[in-house]
XYZ file of C-alpha atoms in Angstrom:
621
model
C -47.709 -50.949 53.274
C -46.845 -54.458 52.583
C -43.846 -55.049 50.109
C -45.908 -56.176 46.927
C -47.355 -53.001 46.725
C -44.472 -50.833 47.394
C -42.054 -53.040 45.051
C -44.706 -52.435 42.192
C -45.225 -48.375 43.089
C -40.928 -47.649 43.169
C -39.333 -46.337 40.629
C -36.291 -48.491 39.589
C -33.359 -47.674 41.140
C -31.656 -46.241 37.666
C -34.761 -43.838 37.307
C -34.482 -42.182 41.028
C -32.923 -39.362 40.976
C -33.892 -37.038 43.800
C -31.174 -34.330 43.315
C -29.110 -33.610 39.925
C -25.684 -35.328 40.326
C -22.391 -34.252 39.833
C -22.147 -34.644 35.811
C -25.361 -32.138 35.673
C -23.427 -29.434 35.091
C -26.135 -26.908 34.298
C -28.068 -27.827 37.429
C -25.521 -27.460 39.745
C -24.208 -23.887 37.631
C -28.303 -22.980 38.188
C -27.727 -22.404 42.365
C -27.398 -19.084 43.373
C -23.868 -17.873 42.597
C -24.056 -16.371 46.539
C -24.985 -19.519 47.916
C -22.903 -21.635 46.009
C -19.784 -19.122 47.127
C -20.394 -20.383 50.756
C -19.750 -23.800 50.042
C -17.057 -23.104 47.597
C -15.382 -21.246 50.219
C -16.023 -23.742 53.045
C -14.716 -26.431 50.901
C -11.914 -24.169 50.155
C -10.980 -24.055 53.916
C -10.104 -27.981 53.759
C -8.149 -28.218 50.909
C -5.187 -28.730 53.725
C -6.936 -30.376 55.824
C -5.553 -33.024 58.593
C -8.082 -35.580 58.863
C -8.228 -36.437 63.034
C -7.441 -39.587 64.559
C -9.809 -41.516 66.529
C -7.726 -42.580 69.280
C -8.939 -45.624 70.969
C -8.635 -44.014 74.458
C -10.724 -40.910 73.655
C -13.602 -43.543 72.710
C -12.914 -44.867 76.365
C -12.998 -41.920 77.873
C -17.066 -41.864 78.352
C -16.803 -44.769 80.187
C -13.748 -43.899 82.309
C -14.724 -40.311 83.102
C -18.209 -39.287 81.432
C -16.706 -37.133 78.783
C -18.122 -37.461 75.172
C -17.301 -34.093 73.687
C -13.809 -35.159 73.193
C -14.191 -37.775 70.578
C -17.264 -36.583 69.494
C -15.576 -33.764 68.144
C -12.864 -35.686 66.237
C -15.957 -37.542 65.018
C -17.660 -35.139 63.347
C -15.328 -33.163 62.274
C -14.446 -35.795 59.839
C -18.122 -36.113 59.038
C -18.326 -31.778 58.390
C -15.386 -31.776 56.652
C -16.200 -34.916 53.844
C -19.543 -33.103 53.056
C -18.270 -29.669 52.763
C -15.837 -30.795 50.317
C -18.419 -33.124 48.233
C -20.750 -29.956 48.236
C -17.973 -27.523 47.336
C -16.948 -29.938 44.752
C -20.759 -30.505 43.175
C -20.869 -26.515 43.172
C -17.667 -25.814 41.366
C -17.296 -29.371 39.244
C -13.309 -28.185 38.522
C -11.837 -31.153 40.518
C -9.902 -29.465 42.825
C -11.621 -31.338 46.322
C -11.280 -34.629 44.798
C -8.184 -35.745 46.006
C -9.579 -34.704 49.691
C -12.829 -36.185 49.150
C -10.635 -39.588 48.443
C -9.219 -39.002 52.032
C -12.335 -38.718 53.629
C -14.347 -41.025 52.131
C -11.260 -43.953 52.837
C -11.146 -42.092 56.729
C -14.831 -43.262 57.477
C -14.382 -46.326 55.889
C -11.498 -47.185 57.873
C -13.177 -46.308 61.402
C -13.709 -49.549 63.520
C -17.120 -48.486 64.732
C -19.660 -45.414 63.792
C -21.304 -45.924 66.919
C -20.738 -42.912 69.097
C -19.425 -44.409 72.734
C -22.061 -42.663 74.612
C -24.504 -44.523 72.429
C -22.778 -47.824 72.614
C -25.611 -48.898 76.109
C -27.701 -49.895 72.812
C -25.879 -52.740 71.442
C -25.922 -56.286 72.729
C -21.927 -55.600 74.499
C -21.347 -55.894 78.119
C -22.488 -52.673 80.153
C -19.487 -50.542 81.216
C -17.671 -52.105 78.059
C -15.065 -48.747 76.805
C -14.381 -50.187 73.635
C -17.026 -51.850 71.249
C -17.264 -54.948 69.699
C -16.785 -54.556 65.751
C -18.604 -57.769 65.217
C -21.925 -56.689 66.331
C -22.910 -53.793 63.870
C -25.239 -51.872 65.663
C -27.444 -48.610 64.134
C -27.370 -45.654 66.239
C -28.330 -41.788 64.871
C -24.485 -41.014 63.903
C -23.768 -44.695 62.357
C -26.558 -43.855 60.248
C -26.096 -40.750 59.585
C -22.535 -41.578 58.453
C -24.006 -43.991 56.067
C -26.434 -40.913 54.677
C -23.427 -38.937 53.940
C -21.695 -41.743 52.147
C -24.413 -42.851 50.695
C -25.145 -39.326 49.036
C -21.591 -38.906 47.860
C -21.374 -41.676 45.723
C -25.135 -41.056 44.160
C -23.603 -37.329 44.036
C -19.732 -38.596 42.206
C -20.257 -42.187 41.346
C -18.928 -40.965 37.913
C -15.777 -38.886 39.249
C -14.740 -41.350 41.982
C -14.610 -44.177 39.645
C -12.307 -41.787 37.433
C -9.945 -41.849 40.712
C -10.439 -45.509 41.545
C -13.772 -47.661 41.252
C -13.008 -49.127 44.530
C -14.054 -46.289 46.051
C -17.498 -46.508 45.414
C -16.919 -50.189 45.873
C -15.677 -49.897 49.432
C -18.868 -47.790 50.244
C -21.466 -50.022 49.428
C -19.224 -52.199 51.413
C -19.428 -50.679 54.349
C -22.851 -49.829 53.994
C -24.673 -53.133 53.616
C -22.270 -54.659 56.523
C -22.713 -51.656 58.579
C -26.252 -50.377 58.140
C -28.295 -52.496 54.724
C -27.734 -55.996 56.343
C -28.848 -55.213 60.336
C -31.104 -52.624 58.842
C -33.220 -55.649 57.644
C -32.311 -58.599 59.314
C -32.604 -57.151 63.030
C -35.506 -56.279 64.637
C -33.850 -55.262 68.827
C -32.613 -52.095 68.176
C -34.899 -49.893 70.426
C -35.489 -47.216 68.218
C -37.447 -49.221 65.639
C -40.177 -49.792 68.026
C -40.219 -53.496 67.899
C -39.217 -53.961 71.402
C -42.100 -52.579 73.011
C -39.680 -49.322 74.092
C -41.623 -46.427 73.465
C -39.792 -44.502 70.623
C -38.744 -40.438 70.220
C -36.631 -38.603 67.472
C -34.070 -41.436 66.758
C -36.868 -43.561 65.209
C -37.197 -41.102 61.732
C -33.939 -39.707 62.314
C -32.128 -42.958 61.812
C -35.055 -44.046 59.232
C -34.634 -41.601 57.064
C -30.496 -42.120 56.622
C -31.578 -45.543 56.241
C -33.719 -45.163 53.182
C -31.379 -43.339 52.163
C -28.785 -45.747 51.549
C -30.931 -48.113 50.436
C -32.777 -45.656 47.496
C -29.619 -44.818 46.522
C -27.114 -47.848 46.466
C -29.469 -50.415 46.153
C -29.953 -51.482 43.011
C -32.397 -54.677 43.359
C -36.278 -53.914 43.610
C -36.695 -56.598 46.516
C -34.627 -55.410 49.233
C -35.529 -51.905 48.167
C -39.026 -52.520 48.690
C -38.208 -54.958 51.753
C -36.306 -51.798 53.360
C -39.680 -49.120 52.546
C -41.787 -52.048 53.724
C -39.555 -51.956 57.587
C -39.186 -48.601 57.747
C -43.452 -48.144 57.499
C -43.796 -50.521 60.474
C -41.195 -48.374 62.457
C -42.753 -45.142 61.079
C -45.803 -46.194 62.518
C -44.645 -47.166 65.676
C -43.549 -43.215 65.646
C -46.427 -41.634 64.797
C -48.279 -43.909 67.416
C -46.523 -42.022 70.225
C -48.301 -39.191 69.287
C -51.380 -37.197 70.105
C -53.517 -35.962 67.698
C -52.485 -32.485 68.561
C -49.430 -32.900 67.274
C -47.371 -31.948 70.042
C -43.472 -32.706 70.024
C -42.700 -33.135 73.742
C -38.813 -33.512 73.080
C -39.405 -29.700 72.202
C -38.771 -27.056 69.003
C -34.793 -28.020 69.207
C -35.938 -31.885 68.849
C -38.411 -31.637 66.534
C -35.630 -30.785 63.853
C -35.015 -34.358 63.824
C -38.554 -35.756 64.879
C -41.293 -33.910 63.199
C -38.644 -32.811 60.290
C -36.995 -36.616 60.077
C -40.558 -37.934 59.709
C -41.129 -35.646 56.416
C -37.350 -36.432 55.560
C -38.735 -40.338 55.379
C -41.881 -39.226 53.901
C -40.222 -36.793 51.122
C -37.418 -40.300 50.382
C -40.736 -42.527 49.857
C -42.578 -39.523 47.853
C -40.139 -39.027 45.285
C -39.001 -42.372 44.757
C -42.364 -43.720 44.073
C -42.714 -40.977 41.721
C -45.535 -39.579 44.213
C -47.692 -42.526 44.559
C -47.162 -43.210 48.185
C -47.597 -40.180 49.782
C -48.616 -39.774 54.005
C -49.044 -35.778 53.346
C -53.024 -36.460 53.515
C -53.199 -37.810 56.693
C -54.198 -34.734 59.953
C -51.465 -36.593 62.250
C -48.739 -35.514 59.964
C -50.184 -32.066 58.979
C -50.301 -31.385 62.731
C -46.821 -32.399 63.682
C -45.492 -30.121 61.240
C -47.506 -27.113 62.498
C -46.398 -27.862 66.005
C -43.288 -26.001 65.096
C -45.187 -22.735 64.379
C -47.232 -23.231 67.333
C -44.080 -23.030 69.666
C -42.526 -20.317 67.554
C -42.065 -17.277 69.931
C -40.121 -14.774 67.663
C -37.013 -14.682 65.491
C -35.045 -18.342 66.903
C -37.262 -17.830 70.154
C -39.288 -21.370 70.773
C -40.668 -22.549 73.481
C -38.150 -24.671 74.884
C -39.938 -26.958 77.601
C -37.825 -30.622 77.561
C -34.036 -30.786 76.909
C -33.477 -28.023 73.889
C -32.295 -24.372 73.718
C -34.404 -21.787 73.625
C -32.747 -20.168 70.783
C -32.535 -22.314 67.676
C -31.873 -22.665 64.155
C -34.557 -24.231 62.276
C -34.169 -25.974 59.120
C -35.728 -23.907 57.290
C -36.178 -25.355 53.986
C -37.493 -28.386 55.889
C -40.103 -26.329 57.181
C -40.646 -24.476 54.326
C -40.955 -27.690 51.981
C -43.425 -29.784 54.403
C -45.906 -26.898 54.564
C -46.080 -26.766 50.884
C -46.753 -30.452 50.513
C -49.512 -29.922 53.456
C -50.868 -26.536 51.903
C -50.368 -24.976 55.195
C -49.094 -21.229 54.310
C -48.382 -20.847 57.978
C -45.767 -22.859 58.299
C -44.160 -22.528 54.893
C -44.684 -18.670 55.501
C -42.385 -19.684 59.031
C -39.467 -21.785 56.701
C -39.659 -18.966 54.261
C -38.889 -16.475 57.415
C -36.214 -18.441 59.187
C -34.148 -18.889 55.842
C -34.298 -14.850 54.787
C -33.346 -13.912 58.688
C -30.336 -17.012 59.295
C -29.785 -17.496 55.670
C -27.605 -21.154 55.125
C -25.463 -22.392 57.564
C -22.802 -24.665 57.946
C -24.761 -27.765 58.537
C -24.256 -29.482 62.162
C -23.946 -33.447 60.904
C -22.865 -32.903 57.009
C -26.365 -34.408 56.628
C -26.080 -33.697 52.409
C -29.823 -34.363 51.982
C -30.965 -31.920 53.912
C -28.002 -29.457 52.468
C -28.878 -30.414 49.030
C -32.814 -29.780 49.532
C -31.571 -25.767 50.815
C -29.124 -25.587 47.098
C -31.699 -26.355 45.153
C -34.480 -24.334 46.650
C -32.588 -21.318 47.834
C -33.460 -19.256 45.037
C -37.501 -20.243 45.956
C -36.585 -19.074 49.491
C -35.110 -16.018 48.589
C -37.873 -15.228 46.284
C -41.011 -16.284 49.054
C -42.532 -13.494 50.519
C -42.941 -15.236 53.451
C -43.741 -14.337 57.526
C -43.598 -16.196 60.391
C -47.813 -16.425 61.381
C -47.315 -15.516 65.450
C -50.129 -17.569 66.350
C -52.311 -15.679 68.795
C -53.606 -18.379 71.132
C -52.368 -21.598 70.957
C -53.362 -25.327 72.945
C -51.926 -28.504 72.439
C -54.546 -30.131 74.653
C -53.461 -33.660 74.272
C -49.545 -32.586 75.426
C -50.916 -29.692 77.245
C -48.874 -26.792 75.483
C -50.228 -23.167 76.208
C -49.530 -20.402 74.883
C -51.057 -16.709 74.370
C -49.490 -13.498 72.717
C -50.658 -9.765 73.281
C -52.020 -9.824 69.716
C -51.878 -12.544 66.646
C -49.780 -11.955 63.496
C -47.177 -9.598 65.907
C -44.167 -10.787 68.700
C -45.172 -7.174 70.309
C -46.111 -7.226 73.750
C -46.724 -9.583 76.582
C -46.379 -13.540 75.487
C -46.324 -16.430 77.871
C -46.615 -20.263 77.185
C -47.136 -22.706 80.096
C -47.358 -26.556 80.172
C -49.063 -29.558 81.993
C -48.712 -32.744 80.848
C -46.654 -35.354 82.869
C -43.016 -35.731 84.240
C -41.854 -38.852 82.151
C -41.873 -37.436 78.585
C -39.163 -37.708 76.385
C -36.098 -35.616 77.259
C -38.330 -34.516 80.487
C -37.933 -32.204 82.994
C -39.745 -31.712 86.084
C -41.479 -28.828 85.299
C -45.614 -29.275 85.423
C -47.308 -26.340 85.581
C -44.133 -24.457 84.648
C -44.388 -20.950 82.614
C -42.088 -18.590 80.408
C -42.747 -14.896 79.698
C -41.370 -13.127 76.879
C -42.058 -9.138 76.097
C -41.771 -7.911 72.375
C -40.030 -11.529 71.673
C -37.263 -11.160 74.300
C -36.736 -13.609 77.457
C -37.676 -12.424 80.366
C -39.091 -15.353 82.822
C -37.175 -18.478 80.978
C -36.675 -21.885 81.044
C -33.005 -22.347 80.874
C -32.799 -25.688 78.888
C -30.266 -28.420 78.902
C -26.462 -28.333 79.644
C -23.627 -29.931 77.181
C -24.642 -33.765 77.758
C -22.313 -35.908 79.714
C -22.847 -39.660 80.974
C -25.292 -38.327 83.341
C -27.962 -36.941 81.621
C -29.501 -39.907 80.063
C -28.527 -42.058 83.510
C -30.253 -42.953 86.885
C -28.557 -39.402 88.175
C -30.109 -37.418 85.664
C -32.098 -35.347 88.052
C -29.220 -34.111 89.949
C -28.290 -31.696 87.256
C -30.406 -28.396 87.925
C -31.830 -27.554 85.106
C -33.824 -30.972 85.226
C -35.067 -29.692 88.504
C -38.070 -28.761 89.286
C -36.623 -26.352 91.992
C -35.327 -24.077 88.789
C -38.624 -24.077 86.373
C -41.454 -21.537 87.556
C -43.242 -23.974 90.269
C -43.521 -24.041 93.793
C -41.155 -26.462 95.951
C -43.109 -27.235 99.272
C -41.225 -28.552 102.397
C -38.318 -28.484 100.162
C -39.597 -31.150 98.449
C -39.587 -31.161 94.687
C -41.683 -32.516 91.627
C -40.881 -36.189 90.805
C -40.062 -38.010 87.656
C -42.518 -40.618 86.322
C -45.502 -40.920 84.303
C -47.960 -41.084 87.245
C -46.678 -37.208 88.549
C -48.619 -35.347 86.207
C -51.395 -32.332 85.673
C -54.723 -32.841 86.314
C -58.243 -31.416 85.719
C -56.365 -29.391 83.214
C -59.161 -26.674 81.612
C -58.367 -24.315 78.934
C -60.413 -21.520 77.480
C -60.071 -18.199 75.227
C -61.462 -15.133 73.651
C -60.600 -11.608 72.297
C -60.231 -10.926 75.771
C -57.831 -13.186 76.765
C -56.639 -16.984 77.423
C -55.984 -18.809 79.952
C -54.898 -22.643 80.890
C -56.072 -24.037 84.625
C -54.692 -27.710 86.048
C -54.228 -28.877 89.407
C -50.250 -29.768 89.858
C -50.794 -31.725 93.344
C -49.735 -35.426 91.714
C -46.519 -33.524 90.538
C -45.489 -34.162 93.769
C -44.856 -37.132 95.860
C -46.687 -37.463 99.086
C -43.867 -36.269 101.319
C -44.675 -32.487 99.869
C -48.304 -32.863 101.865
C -49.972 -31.485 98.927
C -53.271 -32.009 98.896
C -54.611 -30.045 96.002
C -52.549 -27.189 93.963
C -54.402 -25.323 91.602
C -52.601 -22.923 89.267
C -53.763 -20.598 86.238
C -51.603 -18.861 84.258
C -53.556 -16.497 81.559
C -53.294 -13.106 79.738
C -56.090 -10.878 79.731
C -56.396 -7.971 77.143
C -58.423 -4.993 79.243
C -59.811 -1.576 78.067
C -56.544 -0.510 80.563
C -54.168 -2.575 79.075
C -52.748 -6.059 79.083
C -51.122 -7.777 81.537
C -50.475 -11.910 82.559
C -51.718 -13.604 85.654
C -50.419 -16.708 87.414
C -52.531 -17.577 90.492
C -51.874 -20.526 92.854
C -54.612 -21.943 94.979
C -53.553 -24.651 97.440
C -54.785 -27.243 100.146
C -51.536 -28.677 102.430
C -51.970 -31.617 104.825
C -50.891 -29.310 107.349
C -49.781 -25.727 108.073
C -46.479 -24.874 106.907
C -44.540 -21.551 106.160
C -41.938 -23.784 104.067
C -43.594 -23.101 100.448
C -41.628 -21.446 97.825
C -42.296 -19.855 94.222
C -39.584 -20.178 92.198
C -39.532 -18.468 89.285
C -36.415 -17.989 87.034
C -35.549 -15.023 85.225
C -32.569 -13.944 82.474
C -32.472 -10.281 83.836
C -30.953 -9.504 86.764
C -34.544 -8.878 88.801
C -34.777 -5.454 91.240
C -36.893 -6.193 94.185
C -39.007 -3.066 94.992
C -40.985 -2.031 98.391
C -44.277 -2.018 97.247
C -44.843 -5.917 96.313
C -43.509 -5.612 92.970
C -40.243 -6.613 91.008
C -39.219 -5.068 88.172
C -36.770 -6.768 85.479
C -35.200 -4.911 82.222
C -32.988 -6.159 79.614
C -30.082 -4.092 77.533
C -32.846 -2.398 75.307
C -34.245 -0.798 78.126
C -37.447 -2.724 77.761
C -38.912 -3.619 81.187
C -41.866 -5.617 83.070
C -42.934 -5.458 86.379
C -43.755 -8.834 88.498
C -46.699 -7.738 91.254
C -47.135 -9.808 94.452
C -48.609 -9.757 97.788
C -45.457 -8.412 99.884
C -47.555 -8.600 103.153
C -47.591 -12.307 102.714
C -44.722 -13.281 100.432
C -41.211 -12.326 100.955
C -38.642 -12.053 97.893
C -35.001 -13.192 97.783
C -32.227 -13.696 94.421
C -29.861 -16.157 93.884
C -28.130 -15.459 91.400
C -26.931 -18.900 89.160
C -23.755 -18.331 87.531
C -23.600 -20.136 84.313
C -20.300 -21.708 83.372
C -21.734 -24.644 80.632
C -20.919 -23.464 77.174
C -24.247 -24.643 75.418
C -26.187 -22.586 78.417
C -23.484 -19.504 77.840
C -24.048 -19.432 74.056
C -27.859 -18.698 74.538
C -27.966 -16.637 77.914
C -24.555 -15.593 78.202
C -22.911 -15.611 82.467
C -25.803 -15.241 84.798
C -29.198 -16.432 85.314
C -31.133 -15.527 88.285
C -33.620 -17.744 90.512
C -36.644 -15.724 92.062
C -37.862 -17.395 95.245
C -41.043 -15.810 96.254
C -41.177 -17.407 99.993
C -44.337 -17.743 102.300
C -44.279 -15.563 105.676
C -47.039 -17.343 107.785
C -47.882 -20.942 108.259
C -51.057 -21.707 106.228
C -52.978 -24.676 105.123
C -54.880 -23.087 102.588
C -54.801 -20.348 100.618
C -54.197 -18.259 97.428
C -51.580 -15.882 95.428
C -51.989 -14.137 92.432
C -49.289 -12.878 90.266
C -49.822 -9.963 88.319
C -46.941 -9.451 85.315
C -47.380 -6.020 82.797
C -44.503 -4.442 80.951
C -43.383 -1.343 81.849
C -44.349 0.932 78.790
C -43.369 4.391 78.071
């Protein structure tokens, strides 16, 4: 899209008007009185509000001791706070958040730097540096997503603010071109565009679409207007280039909220303000990275959660909703439709309003949609190699396991090919435990020291104690997929996982479901060629109930509803141990509460070659 074309296809910037503004009375009276009594009553809840400080030493302490969470939560507090009351305020229209609104708005204005200090490694400043340089205004996701929300409240009370003072909305568009407008353009070395050569993840639309934002809204010339839509294309493209045409988000469900569902967020900013003549909801690359997020749907806020992400999330749901609809996919508007009626609106992580606004104005649709998440039967990503196979489509009841290939330098990776989750009637059972609270480490040369990054804690083997490597050359190969009525089933050999220390010469593994005239159960067989005979193979395999090990070869795990499976091995030639991992991370507490528990299925003899099967039914009365 060059910038002729999209300066002659915009709307001028009088004539956008993506959401009714404050003075629309009726509009905003229109929301659902229930709805609109949430925000009213969060809004409510900071009428006495202390807006934080931002100390400088908290935004030292990542570099002194690793810890973000402390001024990260000062941070966006602020941020939850200003857009709570600017919603609560649109939703009642009697004033009474105004005077707060003039607090917050003046707070963010007055902050040195929106750059988080665990983001600050972007900028141009010395490495190490605790304190950033205010002359060097860099874009990272929560500068520009302070810019959004700014941006949206004056569109939203441009009239009412300038009632208070007109150098409120004066001060904004301040801060925004010096902040955001003017490197948005003029700079082309911030990572995330793509320009560098730095292959780009989520931050790319996420950042993207705050920045449109700011520029639809408080840009009032047609050439930088068109200028920005022309930039944020090239990076756009640069996004969409890193995927496959299957679609697959391999940053995970959790990410994709602000991949797949920032990209439509961009596209949905460029849609209405050209008044629908530049629309990307035509092209199959976008139509399949929005059903990606149905394919990894497991049940209720189940997803599969290979890569950093919990396996229990909160989708936005009108998102989802709202980009099936433009790509006439029922499935996945049938999945937004779901989400809303079973989490209903929440209090919105960021304060990102245009995401907020889009759930106001289309809650009563929501409410209305008959809609049902589709519980894909069989699904493979081959190009990411995601599996995944359920007892029976349209139904989370019975057996459902998902297993992945791929390669061990994808974004937010960890070492995990040939790694597999089962779930029974849409309940963990065999799990992936996720990602910890991030600290200075995570994103660092130690990164794989933390144990959930580890291969030894996914569901793959660790031979000679030596585990999977990072890097985009330890990967699956000859990876073979294939299904029927009778079943599904994904093959790959996981040998270049390792590094040549392990002595693995070939490791074949298949993990399937069959559906038999006697039933249903899962397989996951392991085929293997070692440089030499060793008893010092294990498979690990890591489970959210506390397992039982039987006599008879067999394990048996059950969760608080009393529903059970049963794990079946060879117990003449593997021997089974527990360890239990006690979980003391709040983000891995919220989703699987104190303990997790690490099966290590160990060999007995030495062997160069061999085979195990793994035989996994539930336990049905």
């Amino acid at each position: 899209m060059d910038q002729t074309s999209s300066k002659r296809l915009l709307l001028p910037a009088q004539s956008f008007k993506p959401f009714p503004q404050y003075t629309d009375r009726a509009s905003w009276n229109a929301i659902s009185q229930a709805v609109a009594g949430m925000w009213t009553q969060w809004a409510e809840e900071r009428l006495d509000f202390t807006w934080p400080a931002l100390p400088a030493v908290r935004y030292m302490d990542y570099v002194r001791d690793g810890n973000r969470s402390r001024y990260e939560q000062l941070y966006f507090t602020r941020r939850r706070a200003l857009c709570e009351l600017v919603i609560g305020e649109c939703v009642e229209g009697r004033g009474r958040f105004i005077e707060q609104i003039v607090n917050g708005i003046w707070c963010l204005c007055e902050e040195s730097y929106w750059v988080i200090p665990a983001h600050l490694s972007i900028s141009k400043q010395s490495a190490g540096s605790a304190l950033p340089d205010v002359t060097d205004p860099v874009i990272d996701l929560f500068a520009s997503e302070t810019g959004g929300l700014l941006a949206w409240t004056a569109y939203l009370l441009a009239d009412r603010l300038n009632e208070e003072s007109p150098m409120l909305v004066q001060r904004i568009r301040y801060e925004l071109n010096r902040r955001l407008m003017v490197p948005f353009l003029e700079r082309d070395d911030f990572s995330w565009m793509g320009f560098t050569g730095r292959k780009v993840n989520n931050w790319n639309p996420w950042i993207i679409s705050n920045c449109l934002a700011v520029f639809l809204l408080q840009e009032q010339e047609a050439e930088p207007r068109s200028r920005a839509i022309e930039k944020a294309a090239k990076c756009l493209d640069f996004f969409v280039g890193v995927y496959h045409a299957d679609g697959g988000c391999d940053e995970g469900p959790g990410y994709w909220g602000r991949a797949g569902a920032s990209l439509f967020d961009c596209m949905e900013l460029i849609h209405l303000a050209s008044d629908g003549q530049i629309s990307f909801y035509e092209e199959e690359l976008v139509r399949q990275i929005g059903r990606y997020i149905y394919r990894a749907h497991i049940d209720g806020n189940y997803y599969v959660n290979f890569a950093d992400g919990n396996a229990r999330i909160k989708i936005a749901a009108d998102i989802v909703y709202r980009y099936g609809k433009r790509i006439g996919d029922s499935r996945m508007a049938g999945l937004g439709a779901s989400a809303f009626h079973g989490n209903g609106v929440n209090r919105d992580s960021f304060g990102s309003p245009m995401r907020i606004l889009g759930k106001l104005f289309d809650a009563g649709e929501l409410l209305a949609a008959d809609g049902a998440a589709p519980y894909e039967r069989d699904v493979w990503l081959a190009d990411t190699q995601i599996f995944a196979v359920r007892e029976k489509g349209g139904s989370s009841e019975g057996l459902y396991v998902a297993a992945k290939g791929g390669h061990n330098s994808e974004s937010h990776n960890h070492n995990d090919i040939g790694h597999y989750i089962v779930y029974y009637n849409g309940r963990p059972f065999l799990i992936d435990a996720g990602v910890e609270n991030y600290t200075s480490k995570t994103f660092s040369s130690r990164r794989y020291e933390i144990w959930t990054m580890q291969s030894d804690y996914h569901s793959v083997p660790t031979v000679g104690g030596v585990q999977q490597q990072a890097g985009a050359a330890f990967r699956a190969t000859d990876v073979s997929y294939e299904a029927s009525d009778e079943g599904a089933s994904v093959s790959m050999n996981i040998a270049a996982a390792y590094p040549k220390e392990a002595g693995i010469v070939a490791w074949r593994r298949h993990v399937g479901l069959k559906r038999a005239s006697d039933g249903v159960s899962l397989e996951i067989g392991d085929t293997f060629e070692l440089a030499a005979a060793t008893d010092d193979v294990i498979l690990n395999i890591l489970s959210l109930p506390e397992p039982r090990i039987l006599a008879d070869g067999r394990i048996e795990l059950s969760n608080p509803l009393g529903e059970t499976i049963a794990l079946h091995y060879d117990g003449s030639r593997l021997s089974a141990e527990v360890e239990p991992i006690v979980v003391t991370d709040s983000k891995l507490l919220a989703v699987w509460g104190e303990k997790l528990h690490r099966i290590k299925l160990s060999m007995m003899e030495p062997a160069a070659e061999g085979s195990f099967v793994m035989r996994i039914e539930a336990v049905r009365s």
